[in-house]
CSV table of C-alpha atoms and ligand atoms in Angstrom, one decimal:
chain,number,residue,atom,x,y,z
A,1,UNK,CA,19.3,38.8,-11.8
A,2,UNK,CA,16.9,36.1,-11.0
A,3,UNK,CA,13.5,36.5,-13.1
A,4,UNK,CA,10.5,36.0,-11.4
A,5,UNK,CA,8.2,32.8,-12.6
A,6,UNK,CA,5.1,34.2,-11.2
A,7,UNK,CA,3.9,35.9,-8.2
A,8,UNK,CA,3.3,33.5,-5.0
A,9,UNK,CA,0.0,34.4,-3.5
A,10,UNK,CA,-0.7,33.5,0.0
A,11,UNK,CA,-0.1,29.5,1.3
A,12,UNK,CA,-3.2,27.0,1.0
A,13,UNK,CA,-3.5,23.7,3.2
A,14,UNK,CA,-1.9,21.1,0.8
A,15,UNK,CA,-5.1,19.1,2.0
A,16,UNK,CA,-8.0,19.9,4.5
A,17,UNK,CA,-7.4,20.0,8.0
A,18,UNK,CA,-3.2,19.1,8.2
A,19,UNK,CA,-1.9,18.0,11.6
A,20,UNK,CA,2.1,17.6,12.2
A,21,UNK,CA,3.2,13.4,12.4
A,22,UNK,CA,3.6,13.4,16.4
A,23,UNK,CA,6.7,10.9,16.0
A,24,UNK,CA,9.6,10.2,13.9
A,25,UNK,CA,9.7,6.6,12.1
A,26,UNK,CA,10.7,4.6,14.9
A,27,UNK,CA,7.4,5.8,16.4
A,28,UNK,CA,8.8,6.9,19.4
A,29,UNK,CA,10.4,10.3,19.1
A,30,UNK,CA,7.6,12.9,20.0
A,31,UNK,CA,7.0,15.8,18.0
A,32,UNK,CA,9.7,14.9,15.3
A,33,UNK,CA,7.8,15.4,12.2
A,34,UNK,CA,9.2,18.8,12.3
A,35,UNK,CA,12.0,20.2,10.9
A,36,UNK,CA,15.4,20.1,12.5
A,37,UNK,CA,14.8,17.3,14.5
A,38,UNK,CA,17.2,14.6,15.0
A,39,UNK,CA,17.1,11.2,12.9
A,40,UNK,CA,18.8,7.9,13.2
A,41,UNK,CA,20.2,8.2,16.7
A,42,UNK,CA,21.4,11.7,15.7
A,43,UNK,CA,23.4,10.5,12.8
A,44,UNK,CA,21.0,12.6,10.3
A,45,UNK,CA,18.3,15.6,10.8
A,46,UNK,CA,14.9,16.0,9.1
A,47,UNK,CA,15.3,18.4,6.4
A,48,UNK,CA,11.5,18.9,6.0
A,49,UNK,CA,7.9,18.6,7.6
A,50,UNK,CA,5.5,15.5,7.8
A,51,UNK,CA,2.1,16.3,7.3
A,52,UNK,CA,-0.1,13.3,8.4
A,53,UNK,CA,-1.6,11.8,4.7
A,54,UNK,CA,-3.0,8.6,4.4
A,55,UNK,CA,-1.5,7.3,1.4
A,56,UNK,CA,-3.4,8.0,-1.6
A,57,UNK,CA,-4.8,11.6,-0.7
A,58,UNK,CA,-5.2,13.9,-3.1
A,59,UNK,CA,-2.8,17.1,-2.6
A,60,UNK,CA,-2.9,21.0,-3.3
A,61,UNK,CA,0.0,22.8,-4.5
A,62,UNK,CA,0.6,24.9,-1.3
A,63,UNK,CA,1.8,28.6,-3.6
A,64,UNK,CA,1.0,29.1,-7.6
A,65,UNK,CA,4.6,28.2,-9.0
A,66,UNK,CA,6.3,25.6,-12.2
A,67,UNK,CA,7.4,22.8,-11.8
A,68,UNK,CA,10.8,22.1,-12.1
A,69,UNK,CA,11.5,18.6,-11.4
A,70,UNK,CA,9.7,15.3,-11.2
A,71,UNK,CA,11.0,12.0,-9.7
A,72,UNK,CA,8.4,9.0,-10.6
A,73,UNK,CA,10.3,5.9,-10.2
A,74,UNK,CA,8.3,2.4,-10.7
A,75,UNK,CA,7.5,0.5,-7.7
A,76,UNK,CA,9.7,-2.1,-9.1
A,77,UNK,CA,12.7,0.0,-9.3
A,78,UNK,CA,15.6,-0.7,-6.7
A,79,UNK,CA,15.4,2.8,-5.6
A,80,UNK,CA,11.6,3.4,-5.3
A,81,UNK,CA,12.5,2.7,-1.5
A,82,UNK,CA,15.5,5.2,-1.0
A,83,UNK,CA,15.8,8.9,-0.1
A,84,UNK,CA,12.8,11.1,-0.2
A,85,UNK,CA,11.0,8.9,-2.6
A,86,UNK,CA,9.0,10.0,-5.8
A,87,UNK,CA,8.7,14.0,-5.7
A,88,UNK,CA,7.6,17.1,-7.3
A,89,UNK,CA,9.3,19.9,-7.1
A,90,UNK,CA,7.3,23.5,-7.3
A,91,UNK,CA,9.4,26.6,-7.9
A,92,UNK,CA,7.4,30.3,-6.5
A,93,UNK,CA,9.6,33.6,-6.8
A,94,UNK,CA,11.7,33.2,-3.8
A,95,UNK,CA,11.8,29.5,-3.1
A,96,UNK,CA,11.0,25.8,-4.0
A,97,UNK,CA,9.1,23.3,-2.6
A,98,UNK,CA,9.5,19.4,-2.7
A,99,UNK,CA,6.8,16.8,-2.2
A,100,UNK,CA,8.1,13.4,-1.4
A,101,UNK,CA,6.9,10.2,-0.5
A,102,UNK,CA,4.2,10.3,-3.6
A,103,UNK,CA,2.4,7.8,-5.1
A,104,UNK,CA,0.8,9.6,-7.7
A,105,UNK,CA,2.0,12.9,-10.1
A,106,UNK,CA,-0.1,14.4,-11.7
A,107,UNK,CA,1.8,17.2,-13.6
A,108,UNK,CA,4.8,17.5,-16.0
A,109,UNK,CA,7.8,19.6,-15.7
A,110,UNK,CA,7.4,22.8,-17.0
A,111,UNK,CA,3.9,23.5,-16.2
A,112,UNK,CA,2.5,26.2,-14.5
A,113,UNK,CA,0.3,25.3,-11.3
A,114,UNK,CA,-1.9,28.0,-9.6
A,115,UNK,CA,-2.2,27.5,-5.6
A,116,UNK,CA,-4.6,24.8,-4.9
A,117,UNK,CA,-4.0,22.7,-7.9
A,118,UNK,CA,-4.1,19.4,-7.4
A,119,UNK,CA,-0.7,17.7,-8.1
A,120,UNK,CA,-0.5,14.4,-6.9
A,121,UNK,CA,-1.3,11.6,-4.8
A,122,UNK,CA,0.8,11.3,-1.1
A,123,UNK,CA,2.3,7.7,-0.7
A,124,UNK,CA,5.2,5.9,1.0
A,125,UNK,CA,8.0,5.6,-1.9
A,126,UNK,CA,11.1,6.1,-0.5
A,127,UNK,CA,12.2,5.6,3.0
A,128,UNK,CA,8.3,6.0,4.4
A,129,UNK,CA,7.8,2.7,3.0
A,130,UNK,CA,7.3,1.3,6.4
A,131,UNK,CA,6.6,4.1,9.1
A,132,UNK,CA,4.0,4.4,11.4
A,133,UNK,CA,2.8,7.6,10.2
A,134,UNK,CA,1.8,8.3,6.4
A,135,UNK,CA,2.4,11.6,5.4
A,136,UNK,CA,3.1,14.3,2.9
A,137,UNK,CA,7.2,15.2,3.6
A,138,UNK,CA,7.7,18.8,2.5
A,139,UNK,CA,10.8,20.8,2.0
A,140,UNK,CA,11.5,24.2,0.9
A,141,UNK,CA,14.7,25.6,-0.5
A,142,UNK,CA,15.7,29.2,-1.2
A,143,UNK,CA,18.1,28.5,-3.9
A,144,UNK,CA,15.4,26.0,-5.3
A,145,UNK,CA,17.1,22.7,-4.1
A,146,UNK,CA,20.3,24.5,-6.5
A,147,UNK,CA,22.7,23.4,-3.7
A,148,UNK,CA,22.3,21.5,-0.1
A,149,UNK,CA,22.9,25.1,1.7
A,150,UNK,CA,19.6,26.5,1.7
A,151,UNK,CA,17.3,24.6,3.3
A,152,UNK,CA,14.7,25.9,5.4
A,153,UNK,CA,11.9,25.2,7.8
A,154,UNK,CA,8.3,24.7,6.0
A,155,UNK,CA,6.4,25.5,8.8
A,156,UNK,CA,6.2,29.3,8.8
A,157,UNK,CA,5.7,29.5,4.8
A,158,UNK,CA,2.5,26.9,5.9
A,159,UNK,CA,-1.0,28.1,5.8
A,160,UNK,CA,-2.0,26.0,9.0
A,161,UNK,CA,0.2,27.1,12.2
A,162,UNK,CA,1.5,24.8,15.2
A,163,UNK,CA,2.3,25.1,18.5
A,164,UNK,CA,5.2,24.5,20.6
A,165,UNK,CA,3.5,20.9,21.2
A,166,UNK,CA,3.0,20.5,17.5
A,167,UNK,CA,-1.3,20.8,17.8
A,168,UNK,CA,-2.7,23.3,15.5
A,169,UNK,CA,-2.8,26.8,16.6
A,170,UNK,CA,-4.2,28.7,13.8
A,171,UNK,CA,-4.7,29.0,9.9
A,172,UNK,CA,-3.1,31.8,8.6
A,173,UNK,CA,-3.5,33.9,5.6
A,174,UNK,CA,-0.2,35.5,5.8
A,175,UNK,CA,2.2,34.6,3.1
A,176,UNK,CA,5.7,33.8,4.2
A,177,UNK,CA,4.5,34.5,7.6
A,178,UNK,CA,8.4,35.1,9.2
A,179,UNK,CA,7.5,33.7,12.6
A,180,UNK,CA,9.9,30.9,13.4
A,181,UNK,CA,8.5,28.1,15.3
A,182,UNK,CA,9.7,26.9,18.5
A,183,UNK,CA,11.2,23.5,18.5
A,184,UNK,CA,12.0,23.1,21.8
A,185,UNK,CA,11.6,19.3,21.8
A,186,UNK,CA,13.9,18.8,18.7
A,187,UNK,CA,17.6,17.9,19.7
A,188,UNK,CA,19.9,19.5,17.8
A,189,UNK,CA,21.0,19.1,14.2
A,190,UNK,CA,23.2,16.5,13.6
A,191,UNK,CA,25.0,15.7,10.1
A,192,UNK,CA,23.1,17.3,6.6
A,193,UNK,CA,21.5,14.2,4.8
A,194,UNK,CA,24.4,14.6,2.2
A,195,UNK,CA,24.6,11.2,1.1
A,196,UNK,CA,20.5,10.7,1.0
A,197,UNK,CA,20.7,14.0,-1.2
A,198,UNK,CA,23.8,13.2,-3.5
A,199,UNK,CA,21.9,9.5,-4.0
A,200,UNK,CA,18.4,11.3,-4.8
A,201,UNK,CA,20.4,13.8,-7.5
A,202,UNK,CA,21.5,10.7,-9.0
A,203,UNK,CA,18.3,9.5,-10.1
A,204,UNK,CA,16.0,12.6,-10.9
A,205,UNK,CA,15.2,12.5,-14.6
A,206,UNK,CA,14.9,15.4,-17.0
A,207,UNK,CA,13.4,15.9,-20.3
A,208,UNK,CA,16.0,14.9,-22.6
A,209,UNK,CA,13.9,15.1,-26.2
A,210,UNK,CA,10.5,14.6,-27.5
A,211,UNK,CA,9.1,13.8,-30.7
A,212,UNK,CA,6.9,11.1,-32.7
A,213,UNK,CA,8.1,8.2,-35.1
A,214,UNK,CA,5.9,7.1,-37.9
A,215,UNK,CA,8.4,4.7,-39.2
A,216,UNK,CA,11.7,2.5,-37.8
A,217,UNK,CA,14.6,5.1,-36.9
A,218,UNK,CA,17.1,5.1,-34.9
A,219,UNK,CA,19.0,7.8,-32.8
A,220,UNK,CA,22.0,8.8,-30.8
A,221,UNK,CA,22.1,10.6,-27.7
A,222,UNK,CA,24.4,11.9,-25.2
A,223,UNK,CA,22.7,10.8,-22.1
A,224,UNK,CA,22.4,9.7,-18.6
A,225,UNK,CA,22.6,6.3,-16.4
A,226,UNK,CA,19.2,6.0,-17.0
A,227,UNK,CA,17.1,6.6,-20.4
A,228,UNK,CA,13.0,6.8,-19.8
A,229,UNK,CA,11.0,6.9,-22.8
A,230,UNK,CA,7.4,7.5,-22.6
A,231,UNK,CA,6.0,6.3,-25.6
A,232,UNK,CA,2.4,7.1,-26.4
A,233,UNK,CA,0.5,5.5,-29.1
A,234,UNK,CA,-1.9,8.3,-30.3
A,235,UNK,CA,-3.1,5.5,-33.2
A,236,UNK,CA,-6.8,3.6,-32.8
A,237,UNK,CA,-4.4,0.5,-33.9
A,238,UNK,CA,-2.0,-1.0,-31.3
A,239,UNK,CA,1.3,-2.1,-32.1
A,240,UNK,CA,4.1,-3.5,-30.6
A,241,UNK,CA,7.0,-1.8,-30.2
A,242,UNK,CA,10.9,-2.8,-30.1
A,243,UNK,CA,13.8,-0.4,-29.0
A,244,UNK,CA,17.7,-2.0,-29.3
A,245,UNK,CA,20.0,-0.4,-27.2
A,246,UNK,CA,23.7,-0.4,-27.1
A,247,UNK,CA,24.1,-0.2,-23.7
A,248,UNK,CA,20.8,-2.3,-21.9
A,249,UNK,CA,19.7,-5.0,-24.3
A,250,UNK,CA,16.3,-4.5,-26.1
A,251,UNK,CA,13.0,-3.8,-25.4
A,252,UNK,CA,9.5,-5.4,-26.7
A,253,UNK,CA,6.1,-4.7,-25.9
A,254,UNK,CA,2.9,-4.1,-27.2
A,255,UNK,CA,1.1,-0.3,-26.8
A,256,UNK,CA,-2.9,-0.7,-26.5
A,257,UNK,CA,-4.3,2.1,-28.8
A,258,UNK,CA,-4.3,5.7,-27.4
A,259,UNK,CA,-2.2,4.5,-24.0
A,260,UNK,CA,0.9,5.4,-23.0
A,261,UNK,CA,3.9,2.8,-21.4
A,262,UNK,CA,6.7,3.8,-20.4
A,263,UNK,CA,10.5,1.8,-21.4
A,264,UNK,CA,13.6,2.0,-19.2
A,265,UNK,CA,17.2,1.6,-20.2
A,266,UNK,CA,20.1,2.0,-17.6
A,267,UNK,CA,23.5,1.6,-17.5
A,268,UNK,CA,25.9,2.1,-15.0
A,269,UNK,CA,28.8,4.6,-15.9
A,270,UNK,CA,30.5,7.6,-15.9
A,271,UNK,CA,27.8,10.3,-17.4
A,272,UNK,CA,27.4,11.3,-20.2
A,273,UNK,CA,26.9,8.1,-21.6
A,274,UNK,CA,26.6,7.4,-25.6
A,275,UNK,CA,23.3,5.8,-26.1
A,276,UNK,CA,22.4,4.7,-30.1
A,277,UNK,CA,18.7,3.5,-29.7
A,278,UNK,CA,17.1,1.8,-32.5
A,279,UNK,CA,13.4,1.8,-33.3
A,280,UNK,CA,11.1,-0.3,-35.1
A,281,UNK,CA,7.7,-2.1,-34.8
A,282,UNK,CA,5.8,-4.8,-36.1
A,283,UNK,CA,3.2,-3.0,-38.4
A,284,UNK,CA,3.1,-1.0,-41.1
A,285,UNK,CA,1.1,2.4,-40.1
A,286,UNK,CA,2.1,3.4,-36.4
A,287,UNK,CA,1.8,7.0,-35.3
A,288,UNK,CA,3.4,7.4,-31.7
A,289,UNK,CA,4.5,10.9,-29.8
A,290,UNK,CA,7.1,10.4,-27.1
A,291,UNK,CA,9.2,11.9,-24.6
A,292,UNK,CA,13.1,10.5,-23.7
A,293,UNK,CA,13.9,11.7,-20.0
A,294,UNK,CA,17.1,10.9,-18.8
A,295,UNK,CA,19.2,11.4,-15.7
A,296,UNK,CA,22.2,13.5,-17.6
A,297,UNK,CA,21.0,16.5,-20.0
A,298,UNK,CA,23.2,19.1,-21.6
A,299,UNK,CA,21.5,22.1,-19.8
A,300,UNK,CA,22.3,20.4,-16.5
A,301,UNK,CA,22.3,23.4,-14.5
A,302,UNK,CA,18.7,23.4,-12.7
A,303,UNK,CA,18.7,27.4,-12.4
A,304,UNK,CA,15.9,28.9,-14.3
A,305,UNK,CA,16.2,31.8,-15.5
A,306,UNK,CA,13.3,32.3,-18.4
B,1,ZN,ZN1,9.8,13.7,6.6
């Protein structure tokens, strides 16, 4: 029996006044912001809908829900540019939803957001990084994003309403308003975006531990490709801060007082990988809290059920 999180109220616009993206990226494909519509010459489909966002815009959560997962890659990382791009995903009783494309997150797993919270910041990570049209890429899942199976189309669960033509017909205060919308202009689906997806599960990082260190340690840890500490130095002293890894070399950097960097390891390999990850710094009173996310954790399975 599933348990519910917390009781969706009615959609809210994720921003003021939304309006569909009128092409695909090419720029030439009319209507194709929508979902269902065929990508790449037919050899994908759009698994979502693009809201047009100039990058940077602040953005609502569309129901009350948690949040469940959290991509935020660096711009520097070689896969800031692929798949859906940095995301968030909110789960509501029935379904999830994913913003992608962000360039700003402004919530942690595990927290609760009531509708209209603001989450983040629309961008162009991932594969928006050079399309004509900005926008906030939604998608909605019934199994929460559990398996590729369940995808559905955004639009009716949307506050704002569309025509046929993709203008706006009306705001709605219907939840889950079940009135499927007409995409006559789509062509038909082609392929599932299995390999965009399978890539994307790759890389989304969970909370692995958390803790503070007051003096050098070290630790071991059954963990994933990639190892993401955020390391917070809550002292009014900085201090610089050295992590050896087994597996990706070592890491040195000084922490301004009361900031918070964050330190990558990675390595490729067959998960789970055995990570020992020795800590030490370069002065004698250092208080720091952190948390280790990584991309394998033993409680894998992304079901909630608390
Ligand atoms: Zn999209």
């Amino acid at each position: 029996m599933t348990t519910k999180i917390i009781l969706s109220q009615g959609p809210v616009d994720p921003f003021s006044n939304p309006v569909l993206c009128p092409t695909d990226s090419a720029g030439t494909k009319i209507n194709a912001g929508r979902y269902g519509c065929s990508r790449d010459n037919g050899a994908t489909w759009h698994g979502g809908t693009d809201l047009r966002a100039t990058a940077g815009t602040l953005f609502s959560s569309i129901y009350s829900g948690k949040v469940t997962h959290i991509r935020d890659l660096q711009p520097t990382d070689p896969n800031y540019r692929s798949g859906v791009g940095n995301f968030i995903i909110v789960r509501s009783d029935d379904f999830s939803i994913k913003y992608c494309h962000l360039s700003e997150i402004k919530v942690a797993i595990g927290e609760i957001v009531a509708q209209g919270t603001k989450i983040g910041k629309t961008g162009k990570s991932g594969n928006a990084f050079n399309v004509p049209f900005k926008h906030l890429h939604i998608e909605l899942s019934t199994d929460f994003f559990a398996t590729q199976n369940h995808y559905v189309d955004p639009e009716p669960y949307l506050k704002t309403k569309y025509t046929n033509s993709g203008s706006i017909a009306e705001p709605s205060d219907t939840p889950h308003n079940p009135n499927s919308p007409n995409h006559a202009n789509c062509p038909a689906f082609a392929k599932e975006e299995l390999q965009e997806l399978e890539s994307m599960k790759a890389v989304v990082e969970k909370i692995l531990d958390r803790g503070s260190w007051n003096a050098d340690t070290s630790a071991h840890y059954s963990g994933g490709q990639v190892m993401h500490y955020k390391v917070k130095n809550v002292n009014i002293l900085g201090t610089t801060i050295t992590i050896d890894s087994n597996l990706d070399g070592s890491r040195s950097l000084i922490i301004p007082p009361l900031t918070t960097v964050d330190i990558r390891f990675s390595c490729f390999g067959v998960e789970p990988l055995g990570w020992k990850l020795d800590i030490s710094t370069n002065s004698d009173a250092f208080i720091v809290t952190w948390e280790l996310y990584s991309t394998w954790v033993p409680t894998a399975d992304i079901k909630i059920t608390e």
